[in-house]
CSV table of C-alpha atoms and ligand atoms in Angstrom, one decimal:
chain,number,residue,atom,x,y,z
A,153,MET,CA,0.0,0.0,0.0
A,154,SER,CA,1.1,3.5,-0.7
A,155,ILE,CA,2.0,5.7,2.3
A,156,LEU,CA,0.6,9.1,1.6
A,157,GLU,CA,1.9,11.5,4.2
A,158,PRO,CA,-0.7,14.3,4.6
A,159,HIS,CA,2.0,17.0,5.3
A,160,LEU,CA,3.8,16.1,2.1
A,161,LYS,CA,0.8,16.5,-0.2
A,162,GLY,CA,1.5,18.8,-3.1
A,163,SER,CA,5.1,19.3,-2.1
A,164,LEU,CA,6.5,18.6,-5.7
A,165,ARG,CA,6.2,21.3,-8.4
A,166,PRO,CA,3.2,21.0,-10.7
A,167,ASP,CA,5.5,20.4,-13.7
A,168,PHE,CA,7.4,17.6,-12.0
A,169,GLN,CA,8.4,14.9,-14.4
A,170,TRP,CA,8.1,11.4,-13.4
A,171,GLY,CA,8.2,8.0,-15.1
A,172,TYR,CA,10.5,5.0,-15.8
A,173,ALA,CA,14.0,4.8,-17.0
A,174,THR,CA,15.5,2.1,-19.3
A,175,ALA,CA,18.5,1.5,-21.4
A,176,ALA,CA,18.7,0.1,-25.0
A,177,ALA,CA,21.1,-2.6,-24.4
A,178,GLN,CA,19.1,-4.0,-21.5
A,179,THR,CA,15.7,-4.0,-23.2
A,180,GLU,CA,15.6,-3.7,-27.0
A,181,GLY,CA,16.9,-7.0,-28.2
A,182,ALA,CA,17.1,-7.1,-32.0
A,183,TRP,CA,20.8,-6.9,-31.4
A,184,ASN,CA,21.6,-7.4,-35.2
A,185,VAL,CA,18.3,-6.6,-36.8
A,186,ASP,CA,17.7,-3.8,-39.4
A,187,GLY,CA,21.3,-3.0,-39.8
A,188,LYS,CA,22.3,-2.6,-36.2
A,189,GLY,CA,26.1,-3.0,-35.5
A,190,GLU,CA,27.7,-4.8,-32.7
A,191,SER,CA,28.3,-3.1,-29.3
A,192,ILE,CA,30.8,-4.0,-26.6
A,193,TRP,CA,27.8,-5.5,-24.7
A,194,ASP,CA,26.8,-7.7,-27.6
A,195,ARG,CA,30.4,-9.0,-27.6
A,196,LEU,CA,30.4,-9.5,-23.9
A,197,GLY,CA,27.1,-11.4,-24.0
A,198,HIS,CA,28.4,-13.6,-26.8
A,199,THR,CA,31.6,-14.5,-25.0
A,200,PRO,CA,31.0,-17.9,-23.4
A,201,GLY,CA,30.9,-18.2,-19.6
A,202,ILE,CA,30.9,-14.5,-18.8
A,203,THR,CA,27.3,-13.5,-17.7
A,204,LYS,CA,26.0,-14.8,-14.4
A,205,ASP,CA,23.2,-16.8,-16.1
A,206,LEU,CA,25.2,-17.3,-19.3
A,207,SER,CA,22.5,-15.2,-21.1
A,208,THR,CA,22.8,-12.8,-23.9
A,209,ALA,CA,20.8,-9.6,-24.6
A,210,ASP,CA,20.1,-10.8,-28.1
A,211,ASP,CA,16.3,-10.5,-27.4
A,212,ALA,CA,16.2,-8.9,-24.0
A,213,THR,CA,12.6,-7.8,-23.3
A,214,ARG,CA,12.0,-7.4,-27.1
A,215,ALA,CA,11.3,-3.7,-26.5
A,216,TYR,CA,12.4,-3.1,-30.1
A,217,ASP,CA,9.4,-5.1,-31.4
A,218,LEU,CA,7.0,-4.3,-28.6
A,219,TYR,CA,7.4,-0.6,-28.2
A,220,LYS,CA,3.8,0.2,-28.9
A,221,GLU,CA,2.5,-2.2,-26.3
A,222,ASP,CA,5.1,-0.8,-23.9
A,223,VAL,CA,4.1,2.8,-24.4
A,224,ALA,CA,0.5,1.8,-23.8
A,225,LEU,CA,1.4,-0.1,-20.6
A,226,MET,CA,3.4,3.0,-19.5
A,227,LYS,CA,0.5,5.1,-20.1
A,228,SER,CA,-1.7,2.9,-18.0
A,229,TYR,CA,0.9,3.4,-15.2
A,230,GLY,CA,0.1,7.1,-15.4
A,231,VAL,CA,3.6,8.3,-16.3
A,232,ARG,CA,4.3,11.8,-17.6
A,233,ALA,CA,7.8,11.0,-19.0
A,234,TYR,CA,10.0,8.1,-20.1
A,235,ARG,CA,13.7,8.0,-20.1
A,236,PHE,CA,15.3,5.7,-22.6
A,237,SER,CA,18.6,5.4,-24.4
A,238,ILE,CA,19.6,5.3,-28.0
A,239,ALA,CA,21.8,2.5,-29.2
A,240,TRP,CA,24.7,4.2,-31.0
A,241,THR,CA,25.2,1.0,-33.2
A,242,ARG,CA,21.6,1.4,-34.5
A,243,ILE,CA,22.3,4.9,-35.6
A,244,VAL,CA,26.0,4.5,-36.8
A,245,PRO,CA,26.5,0.7,-36.9
A,246,LEU,CA,30.4,1.0,-37.1
A,247,GLY,CA,30.3,4.0,-34.8
A,248,GLY,CA,32.9,6.2,-36.5
A,249,LYS,CA,32.6,9.8,-37.8
A,250,ASP,CA,33.0,8.8,-41.3
A,251,ASP,CA,30.9,5.6,-41.2
A,252,PRO,CA,27.4,5.4,-42.7
A,253,VAL,CA,24.2,6.3,-40.8
A,254,ASN,CA,21.6,3.6,-40.7
A,255,PRO,CA,18.1,4.9,-41.8
A,256,LYS,CA,16.3,1.9,-40.2
A,257,GLY,CA,17.8,3.0,-36.8
A,258,ILE,CA,16.6,6.6,-37.2
A,259,GLU,CA,13.2,5.2,-38.2
A,260,PHE,CA,12.9,3.1,-35.1
A,261,TYR,CA,13.6,5.9,-32.7
A,262,ASN,CA,11.3,8.3,-34.7
A,263,ASN,CA,8.5,5.7,-34.3
A,264,LEU,CA,9.2,5.4,-30.5
A,265,ILE,CA,9.3,9.1,-30.0
A,266,ASN,CA,6.1,9.7,-32.1
A,267,GLU,CA,4.4,7.0,-30.2
A,268,LEU,CA,5.3,8.6,-26.8
A,269,LEU,CA,4.4,12.1,-27.8
A,270,GLY,CA,1.1,10.9,-29.4
A,271,THR,CA,0.3,9.3,-26.0
A,272,GLY,CA,1.3,12.4,-24.0
A,273,ILE,CA,4.5,11.1,-22.6
A,274,THR,CA,7.6,13.3,-22.6
A,275,PRO,CA,10.8,11.6,-23.9
A,276,PHE,CA,14.1,12.0,-22.0
A,277,VAL,CA,16.8,10.6,-24.2
A,278,THR,CA,20.2,9.3,-23.1
A,279,LEU,CA,22.8,9.3,-25.9
A,280,PHE,CA,25.3,6.9,-24.2
A,281,HIS,CA,24.2,4.2,-21.8
A,282,TRP,CA,27.4,2.1,-21.9
A,283,ASP,CA,27.0,0.4,-25.4
A,284,THR,CA,30.1,1.6,-27.2
A,285,PRO,CA,30.4,0.4,-30.8
A,286,GLN,CA,32.7,-2.7,-30.8
A,287,THR,CA,34.3,-1.4,-33.9
A,288,LEU,CA,35.7,1.6,-32.1
A,289,GLU,CA,37.0,-0.5,-29.2
A,290,GLU,CA,39.0,-2.5,-31.9
A,291,ARG,CA,40.0,0.6,-34.0
A,292,TYR,CA,41.6,2.6,-31.2
A,293,GLY,CA,40.6,1.3,-27.7
A,294,GLY,CA,37.4,3.2,-27.3
A,295,MET,CA,37.4,5.7,-24.6
A,296,LEU,CA,41.1,5.2,-23.9
A,297,ASN,CA,41.6,7.4,-26.9
A,298,LYS,CA,40.1,10.7,-26.0
A,299,GLU,CA,40.6,12.6,-29.4
A,300,LYS,CA,39.3,9.8,-31.7
A,301,PHE,CA,36.4,8.8,-29.4
A,302,THR,CA,35.3,12.4,-28.9
A,303,ALA,CA,35.2,13.0,-32.6
A,304,ASP,CA,33.2,9.9,-33.3
A,305,PHE,CA,30.8,10.6,-30.3
A,306,LEU,CA,30.2,14.1,-31.6
A,307,ARG,CA,29.2,12.9,-35.0
A,308,TYR,CA,26.8,10.4,-33.6
A,309,ALA,CA,25.3,13.0,-31.3
A,310,ARG,CA,25.0,15.4,-34.2
A,311,VAL,CA,22.9,12.9,-36.1
A,312,CYS,CA,20.6,12.4,-33.2
A,313,PHE,CA,20.1,16.1,-32.5
A,314,GLU,CA,19.4,16.6,-36.3
A,315,ALA,CA,17.0,13.6,-36.5
A,316,PHE,CA,15.1,13.9,-33.2
A,317,GLY,CA,15.8,17.3,-31.6
A,318,ASP,CA,12.7,18.9,-33.2
A,319,ARG,CA,10.7,16.6,-30.8
A,320,VAL,CA,13.1,15.6,-28.0
A,321,LYS,CA,13.7,18.5,-25.6
A,322,ASN,CA,15.5,16.7,-22.8
A,323,TRP,CA,18.9,15.2,-23.5
A,324,ILE,CA,21.3,13.3,-21.3
A,325,THR,CA,24.8,12.8,-22.8
A,326,PHE,CA,26.4,10.1,-20.7
A,327,ASN,CA,24.8,7.8,-18.2
A,328,GLU,CA,27.0,7.2,-15.1
A,329,PRO,CA,30.5,7.8,-16.5
A,330,GLY,CA,31.9,6.5,-13.2
A,331,VAL,CA,30.1,3.1,-13.2
A,332,TYR,CA,31.2,2.6,-16.9
A,333,SER,CA,34.9,3.2,-16.0
A,334,LEU,CA,34.9,1.5,-12.7
A,335,ALA,CA,33.0,-1.6,-13.6
A,336,GLY,CA,34.6,-1.8,-17.1
A,337,TYR,CA,38.2,-0.8,-16.4
A,338,ALA,CA,38.8,-1.2,-12.6
A,339,ALA,CA,36.8,-4.2,-11.6
A,340,GLY,CA,36.9,-5.5,-15.2
A,341,VAL,CA,33.5,-7.3,-15.0
A,342,HIS,CA,31.6,-4.9,-17.3
A,343,ALA,CA,32.4,-4.4,-21.0
A,344,PRO,CA,35.0,-3.9,-22.2
A,345,ARG,CA,36.4,-6.0,-19.4
A,346,ARG,CA,39.8,-4.6,-18.7
A,347,SER,CA,41.6,-4.5,-15.3
A,348,SER,CA,44.9,-5.3,-13.5
A,349,ASN,CA,43.5,-8.6,-12.4
A,350,ARG,CA,45.1,-11.2,-14.8
A,351,ASP,CA,42.9,-14.0,-13.5
A,352,LEU,CA,39.9,-12.1,-14.9
A,353,ASN,CA,41.2,-9.9,-17.8
A,354,PRO,CA,44.1,-10.4,-20.2
A,355,GLU,CA,44.7,-6.6,-20.5
A,356,GLY,CA,44.1,-3.4,-18.6
A,357,ASP,CA,45.5,-1.3,-15.7
A,358,SER,CA,43.0,-0.6,-12.9
A,359,SER,CA,45.5,2.1,-11.5
A,360,THR,CA,45.2,4.4,-14.5
A,361,GLU,CA,42.5,3.4,-17.1
A,362,PRO,CA,39.4,4.2,-15.1
A,363,PHE,CA,40.6,7.8,-14.6
A,364,ILE,CA,41.6,8.2,-18.3
A,365,VAL,CA,38.3,6.8,-19.5
A,366,SER,CA,36.3,9.0,-17.1
A,367,HIS,CA,38.3,12.0,-18.4
A,368,THR,CA,37.4,11.1,-21.9
A,369,GLU,CA,33.7,10.9,-21.0
A,370,LEU,CA,33.8,14.4,-19.3
A,371,VAL,CA,35.5,16.0,-22.3
A,372,ALA,CA,33.3,14.3,-24.9
A,373,HIS,CA,30.3,15.3,-22.9
A,374,ALA,CA,31.5,19.0,-22.7
A,375,TYR,CA,32.1,19.2,-26.4
A,376,CYS,CA,28.8,17.6,-27.1
A,377,VAL,CA,27.0,20.2,-24.9
A,378,LYS,CA,29.0,23.0,-26.6
A,379,MET,CA,27.8,21.8,-30.0
A,380,TYR,CA,24.2,21.4,-28.8
A,381,ARG,CA,24.1,24.9,-27.3
A,382,GLU,CA,25.7,26.6,-30.2
A,383,GLU,CA,24.0,24.8,-33.1
A,384,PHE,CA,20.8,23.2,-31.9
A,385,LYS,CA,19.6,24.9,-28.7
A,386,PRO,CA,18.7,28.3,-30.4
A,387,THR,CA,16.1,26.6,-32.5
A,388,GLN,CA,15.3,23.4,-30.6
A,389,LYS,CA,15.2,25.0,-27.2
A,390,GLY,CA,15.9,21.8,-25.2
A,391,ILE,CA,17.9,21.1,-22.1
A,392,ILE,CA,21.0,18.9,-21.8
A,393,MET,CA,22.8,17.3,-18.9
A,394,ILE,CA,25.0,14.5,-17.8
A,395,THR,CA,23.7,11.8,-15.3
A,396,LEU,CA,26.1,10.9,-12.5
A,397,HIS,CA,25.9,7.9,-10.3
A,398,GLY,CA,26.4,8.2,-6.6
A,399,ASN,CA,25.4,6.2,-3.6
A,400,ASN,CA,25.4,7.8,-0.2
A,401,SER,CA,28.3,7.5,2.3
A,402,GLU,CA,28.0,7.8,6.0
A,403,PRO,CA,30.7,7.5,8.6
A,404,TRP,CA,31.1,4.0,10.2
A,405,ASP,CA,31.7,5.7,13.6
A,406,ALA,CA,30.0,9.2,13.6
A,407,GLU,CA,32.2,10.2,16.6
A,408,ASP,CA,35.4,9.4,14.9
A,409,PRO,CA,36.7,12.4,12.9
A,410,LEU,CA,38.7,10.1,10.7
A,411,ASP,CA,35.5,8.2,9.6
A,412,VAL,CA,33.7,11.5,9.2
A,413,GLU,CA,36.4,12.7,6.9
A,414,ALA,CA,36.5,9.3,5.2
A,415,ALA,CA,32.8,9.5,4.3
A,416,GLN,CA,33.3,13.0,2.9
A,417,ARG,CA,36.3,11.8,0.8
A,418,ALA,CA,34.3,8.7,-0.4
A,419,ARG,CA,31.6,11.0,-1.7
A,420,GLU,CA,34.3,13.1,-3.4
A,421,PHE,CA,35.8,10.1,-5.0
A,422,GLU,CA,32.5,8.8,-6.2
A,423,ILE,CA,30.6,12.0,-7.0
A,424,GLY,CA,32.9,14.9,-6.8
A,425,TRP,CA,35.1,13.0,-9.4
A,426,PHE,CA,32.5,14.3,-12.0
A,427,GLY,CA,30.5,16.8,-10.1
A,428,ASP,CA,33.3,19.2,-9.2
A,429,PRO,CA,34.7,19.5,-12.7
A,430,VAL,CA,31.2,20.1,-14.1
A,431,TYR,CA,29.5,22.2,-11.5
A,432,LYS,CA,32.1,23.6,-9.1
A,433,THR,CA,35.7,24.1,-10.1
A,434,GLY,CA,36.5,22.8,-13.6
A,435,ASP,CA,38.8,20.4,-11.9
A,436,TYR,CA,38.9,17.2,-9.9
A,437,PRO,CA,38.6,17.3,-6.1
A,438,GLU,CA,41.8,18.0,-4.1
A,439,SER,CA,41.4,14.8,-2.2
A,440,MET,CA,41.6,12.8,-5.4
A,441,ARG,CA,44.7,14.7,-6.6
A,442,ALA,CA,46.4,14.1,-3.3
A,443,GLN,CA,46.0,10.4,-3.4
A,444,LEU,CA,46.3,9.8,-7.1
A,445,GLY,CA,48.8,12.3,-8.3
A,446,ASP,CA,49.6,12.1,-11.9
A,447,ARG,CA,47.5,9.0,-12.4
A,448,LEU,CA,44.6,11.4,-12.5
A,449,PRO,CA,44.6,13.2,-15.8
A,450,ARG,CA,44.8,17.0,-16.0
A,451,PHE,CA,42.3,19.2,-17.8
A,452,THR,CA,43.9,21.5,-20.4
A,453,GLU,CA,42.8,25.1,-19.8
A,454,GLU,CA,40.3,24.8,-22.7
A,455,GLU,CA,38.8,21.6,-21.4
A,456,SER,CA,38.5,23.0,-17.9
A,457,LYS,CA,36.5,26.0,-19.2
A,458,LEU,CA,34.4,23.9,-21.4
A,459,VAL,CA,33.6,21.3,-18.7
A,460,LEU,CA,32.7,23.8,-16.0
A,461,GLY,CA,29.0,24.7,-16.5
A,462,SER,CA,28.5,22.1,-19.2
A,463,SER,CA,25.4,20.6,-17.7
A,464,ASP,CA,22.1,22.5,-17.4
A,465,PHE,CA,21.0,20.5,-14.4
A,466,TYR,CA,22.3,17.7,-12.1
A,467,GLY,CA,21.3,14.4,-13.4
A,468,MET,CA,21.3,12.0,-10.5
A,469,ASN,CA,21.2,8.2,-10.1
A,470,SER,CA,21.3,6.8,-6.7
A,471,TYR,CA,20.2,3.6,-5.0
A,472,THR,CA,21.6,3.0,-1.6
A,473,THR,CA,24.0,4.0,1.3
A,474,PHE,CA,27.1,2.5,2.7
A,475,TYR,CA,28.9,2.9,6.1
A,476,VAL,CA,32.4,4.1,5.4
A,477,ARG,CA,35.4,3.4,7.6
A,478,GLN,CA,39.0,4.9,7.1
A,479,LYS,CA,41.5,2.3,6.2
A,480,LYS,CA,44.6,2.1,8.5
A,481,THR,CA,47.0,1.2,5.7
A,482,PRO,CA,48.2,3.5,2.9
A,483,PRO,CA,46.1,3.4,-0.4
A,484,GLU,CA,46.7,0.7,-2.8
A,485,LEU,CA,47.5,1.5,-6.4
A,486,THR,CA,44.2,0.1,-7.6
A,487,ASP,CA,42.2,2.0,-5.0
A,488,HIS,CA,39.5,4.2,-6.5
A,489,LEU,CA,37.3,4.7,-3.4
A,490,GLY,CA,39.5,7.1,-1.4
A,491,ASN,CA,41.1,4.5,0.8
A,492,VAL,CA,38.1,3.5,2.7
A,493,GLU,CA,36.1,0.3,3.5
A,494,LYS,CA,32.4,0.3,2.6
A,495,LEU,CA,30.4,-1.6,5.2
A,496,ASP,CA,26.9,-2.9,5.8
A,497,THR,CA,26.7,-2.0,9.4
A,498,ASN,CA,28.0,0.9,11.5
A,499,SER,CA,30.1,0.9,14.6
A,500,LYS,CA,26.9,0.3,16.7
A,501,GLY,CA,25.9,-2.7,14.6
A,502,VAL,CA,23.1,-0.8,12.9
A,503,SER,CA,22.4,-2.2,9.3
A,504,ARG,CA,22.4,0.2,6.3
A,505,GLY,CA,19.0,-1.3,5.4
A,506,VAL,CA,16.9,-4.4,4.3
A,507,GLU,CA,18.7,-6.5,1.7
A,508,SER,CA,17.4,-6.7,-1.9
A,509,ASP,CA,18.2,-9.4,-4.5
A,510,THR,CA,21.3,-7.4,-5.6
A,511,TYR,CA,24.4,-7.7,-3.3
A,512,TRP,CA,25.3,-3.9,-3.2
A,513,LEU,CA,21.7,-2.6,-2.8
A,514,ARG,CA,19.9,-2.2,0.4
A,515,THR,CA,16.9,0.1,1.3
A,516,CYS,CA,18.0,3.3,3.0
A,517,SER,CA,15.6,6.1,2.3
A,518,TRP,CA,17.1,8.6,4.9
A,519,GLY,CA,20.4,8.2,3.1
A,520,LEU,CA,18.8,9.5,-0.2
A,521,ARG,CA,17.6,12.6,1.7
A,522,ASN,CA,21.1,13.2,3.1
A,523,LEU,CA,22.7,12.9,-0.3
A,524,LEU,CA,20.2,15.1,-2.0
A,525,ASN,CA,21.1,17.8,0.5
A,526,TRP,CA,24.9,17.2,0.1
A,527,ILE,CA,24.5,17.5,-3.7
A,528,TRP,CA,22.3,20.6,-3.5
A,529,ASN,CA,24.5,22.4,-1.0
A,530,ARG,CA,27.8,21.6,-2.8
A,531,TYR,CA,26.6,22.5,-6.4
A,532,GLN,CA,23.4,24.6,-6.1
A,533,VAL,CA,22.0,23.2,-9.3
A,534,PRO,CA,18.5,21.8,-9.6
A,535,ILE,CA,18.4,18.0,-9.6
A,536,PHE,CA,16.8,15.7,-12.1
A,537,MET,CA,16.7,12.3,-10.5
A,538,THR,CA,17.1,9.9,-13.5
A,539,GLU,CA,17.3,6.5,-11.7
A,540,ASN,CA,16.3,4.9,-8.4
A,541,GLY,CA,14.8,1.6,-7.7
A,542,THR,CA,15.4,-1.9,-6.3
A,543,THR,CA,15.3,-5.7,-6.9
A,544,ALA,CA,13.3,-7.9,-4.5
A,545,LYS,CA,14.0,-11.4,-3.3
A,546,GLY,CA,11.9,-14.3,-4.5
A,547,GLU,CA,10.9,-13.0,-8.0
A,548,HIS,CA,12.6,-15.9,-9.9
A,549,VAL,CA,9.6,-18.2,-10.4
A,550,GLU,CA,7.9,-19.8,-13.2
A,551,ALA,CA,5.1,-18.1,-15.1
A,552,PRO,CA,2.4,-17.2,-14.2
A,553,PRO,CA,3.9,-15.4,-11.3
A,554,PRO,CA,1.9,-15.9,-8.1
A,555,GLU,CA,0.2,-13.1,-6.2
A,556,THR,CA,3.1,-13.0,-3.6
A,557,VAL,CA,5.5,-12.0,-6.4
A,558,LEU,CA,3.2,-9.5,-8.1
A,559,ASN,CA,2.4,-7.9,-4.7
A,560,ASP,CA,6.0,-6.8,-4.4
A,561,THR,CA,6.0,-5.5,-0.9
A,562,HIS,CA,9.7,-5.1,-0.7
A,563,ARG,CA,9.8,-2.7,-3.8
A,564,ILE,CA,6.6,-1.0,-2.5
A,565,GLU,CA,8.3,-0.2,0.9
A,566,PHE,CA,11.4,1.1,-1.1
A,567,PHE,CA,9.4,3.5,-3.2
A,568,ASN,CA,7.3,4.6,-0.2
A,569,GLY,CA,10.4,5.4,1.8
A,570,TYR,CA,12.5,7.0,-1.0
A,571,LEU,CA,9.7,9.1,-2.5
A,572,ASN,CA,8.6,10.5,0.9
A,573,ALA,CA,12.3,11.2,1.6
A,574,LEU,CA,12.6,13.0,-1.7
A,575,ALA,CA,9.5,15.0,-1.1
A,576,SER,CA,10.7,15.9,2.4
A,577,ALA,CA,14.1,17.1,0.9
A,578,VAL,CA,12.0,19.4,-1.3
A,579,LYS,CA,9.5,20.6,1.2
A,580,GLU,CA,11.6,20.7,4.4
A,581,ASP,CA,15.1,21.2,3.2
A,582,GLY,CA,14.5,23.4,0.2
A,583,VAL,CA,16.3,21.1,-2.4
A,584,ASP,CA,15.2,21.9,-6.0
A,585,ILE,CA,14.2,18.6,-7.6
A,586,ARG,CA,12.6,18.5,-11.0
A,587,SER,CA,12.2,14.8,-11.9
A,588,TYR,CA,12.1,11.2,-10.8
A,589,PHE,CA,12.6,8.2,-13.0
A,590,ALA,CA,12.2,4.8,-11.2
A,591,TRP,CA,14.5,2.1,-12.4
A,592,THR,CA,12.9,0.3,-14.1
A,593,PHE,CA,9.8,-0.2,-16.3
A,594,THR,CA,10.0,-3.9,-16.8
A,595,ASP,CA,12.5,-6.6,-15.6
A,596,ASN,CA,15.4,-6.5,-18.0
A,597,TRP,CA,19.0,-7.6,-18.7
A,598,GLU,CA,21.0,-6.4,-15.7
A,599,TRP,CA,24.3,-6.4,-17.6
A,600,GLN,CA,26.7,-9.1,-16.6
A,601,ALA,CA,24.1,-10.3,-14.0
A,602,GLY,CA,21.9,-11.2,-16.9
A,603,TYR,CA,18.2,-11.8,-16.2
A,604,THR,CA,18.9,-12.7,-12.5
A,605,ASP,CA,18.3,-9.2,-11.2
A,606,ARG,CA,14.7,-8.1,-11.6
A,607,PHE,CA,14.4,-4.4,-11.2
A,608,GLY,CA,11.1,-3.9,-12.9
A,609,VAL,CA,7.7,-2.7,-11.8
A,610,THR,CA,6.6,-5.2,-14.5
A,611,TRP,CA,7.4,-8.9,-14.2
A,612,ILE,CA,8.6,-10.5,-17.5
A,613,ASP,CA,8.1,-14.1,-18.5
A,614,TYR,CA,11.3,-14.7,-20.3
A,615,LYS,CA,10.2,-18.1,-21.5
A,616,SER,CA,7.3,-16.9,-23.5
A,617,PRO,CA,8.0,-15.8,-27.0
A,618,GLU,CA,6.2,-12.5,-26.5
A,619,ARG,CA,7.9,-11.9,-23.2
A,620,LYS,CA,4.6,-11.5,-21.5
A,621,ARG,CA,4.5,-8.5,-19.1
A,622,TYR,CA,2.7,-8.7,-15.7
A,623,PRO,CA,2.3,-5.5,-13.8
A,624,LYS,CA,3.6,-5.7,-10.2
A,625,LYS,CA,1.7,-3.8,-7.5
A,626,SER,CA,4.5,-1.3,-7.1
A,627,ALA,CA,3.5,0.3,-10.4
A,628,THR,CA,0.2,1.3,-8.8
A,629,VAL,CA,1.9,2.5,-5.7
A,630,VAL,CA,4.4,4.8,-7.6
A,631,ARG,CA,1.5,6.4,-9.3
A,632,GLU,CA,-0.5,7.0,-6.2
A,633,LEU,CA,2.5,8.5,-4.5
A,634,PHE,CA,3.0,11.0,-7.3
A,635,GLU,CA,-0.7,11.8,-7.5
A,636,HIS,CA,-0.4,12.8,-3.8
A,637,LEU,CA,3.0,14.5,-3.9
A,638,ILE,CA,2.7,16.7,-7.0
A,639,ALA,CA,1.0,20.0,-6.6
A,640,LYS,CA,-2.1,20.4,-8.8
B,1864,PNW,C1,22.8,1.7,-13.0
B,1864,PNW,N1,26.4,0.5,-7.8
B,1864,PNW,O1,24.0,1.1,-12.7
B,1864,PNW,C2,22.6,1.7,-14.4
B,1864,PNW,O2,22.5,3.0,-15.0
B,1864,PNW,C3,21.5,0.8,-15.0
B,1864,PNW,O3,21.7,0.5,-16.3
B,1864,PNW,C4,21.5,-0.4,-14.1
B,1864,PNW,O4,20.6,-1.4,-14.6
B,1864,PNW,C5,20.9,0.0,-12.7
B,1864,PNW,O5,21.8,1.0,-12.2
B,1864,PNW,C6,20.8,-1.1,-11.7
B,1864,PNW,O6,22.1,-1.7,-11.4
B,1864,PNW,C7,24.5,0.9,-11.4
B,1864,PNW,O7,27.1,-0.5,-7.6
B,1864,PNW,C8,25.4,-0.2,-11.2
B,1864,PNW,O8,26.2,1.3,-6.9
B,1864,PNW,C9,26.0,-0.3,-10.0
B,1864,PNW,C10,25.8,0.6,-9.0
B,1864,PNW,C11,25.0,1.8,-9.2
B,1864,PNW,C12,24.3,1.9,-10.5
């Protein structure tokens, strides 16, 4: 059941945008249909023994074929907006600036956008949600090559602005540059699977590459925004931003100044890494430079000027909170967290929250409110929440899913807690929040975890050819919450 707090009624602005977020590689399927090229996630999925359930995203939820049904279902969920990503390899199959554009790819997103607008749903479009063209990875190492990658990305973005910008007014350049670089180049578990761990990856260097790749993302983002603002915004009049990941960090022992400092440093390593260059200083946080030295790239003067102020709003993805304890040993070369441990309980034994079906994710709604305040105080930029949600245990069952699965109380409690925390941050703390996209619309392909992590408010029967969709109760609860929280 939804928890409608009387004192929070109408606390969100009347034009507050809400809906669900998805990504192309996790939902579309049709991986090689209608001229689509191969992405690094297609390659990963097709490499034997890599994904947790040995699955591929070849068909995923079949959102490419079923987009009309999906838009209708979303409409029935009451959404005002939908955040999806464009697959670069559908638009430019080989990825490069001189490679041909695929008209079938343009046609698909035109159809999707028109279907949404015709239904009264506002599209929020992400240009890059991790699916780098495989060809670019092979040609020059993808994002390890800043100059070449930026040029290719700009051309792809230009094609998108030209084709869709008459109707798309909300753009997101990169989704979570930090998760892309940390999971792909530090841990080496996401595509393109590089790290210093030779048991896992034949190539890579976790002590340098994550920082190089993130630098490329920031610079490519900034040039993309410059292009949009100069060439498209005057006529198209849209907004453009980057979406940053960031979980909340709290001190393990709130009375220990070292842990208090450690929690602050953890937030700087995770969030300030991108937030400071874009919204605050045009450079990386001092704490990162102090620990990483020359392994952290330096912005040229031109880059720094371009990056600072390059995002109209703060695009924010956040899921959970960790307790953070200062490490007593000097930082290792492969450390990217700020020399801290991230723990499930604090010094008093209090848990960071109820477990989900995803190892890193626990429910902690007060943590979201703290983090919203931290971001607002540090950057003073209005926030668009672009992702937040959870998995729930016990949803891996045979179809048809029983009532106990569709009545997804864990997810319902998550959304009740987080949305009331968000509304409290707006109403009581004065944080300026403009949107909320729940992750996610339907269960989907959770990257290397395959289909094992079900984040959807819609349960999917992966065994049925039509990937039959079953609404979970949380879809209704989210709607009721927003009907209550948004001012009329
Ligand atoms: C996001 N973490 O990734 C992505 O944008 C989505 O594509 C993904 O499906 C979703 O969250 C759920 O995982 C994250 O470890 C991955 O904190 C990991 C973390 C956060 C976000």
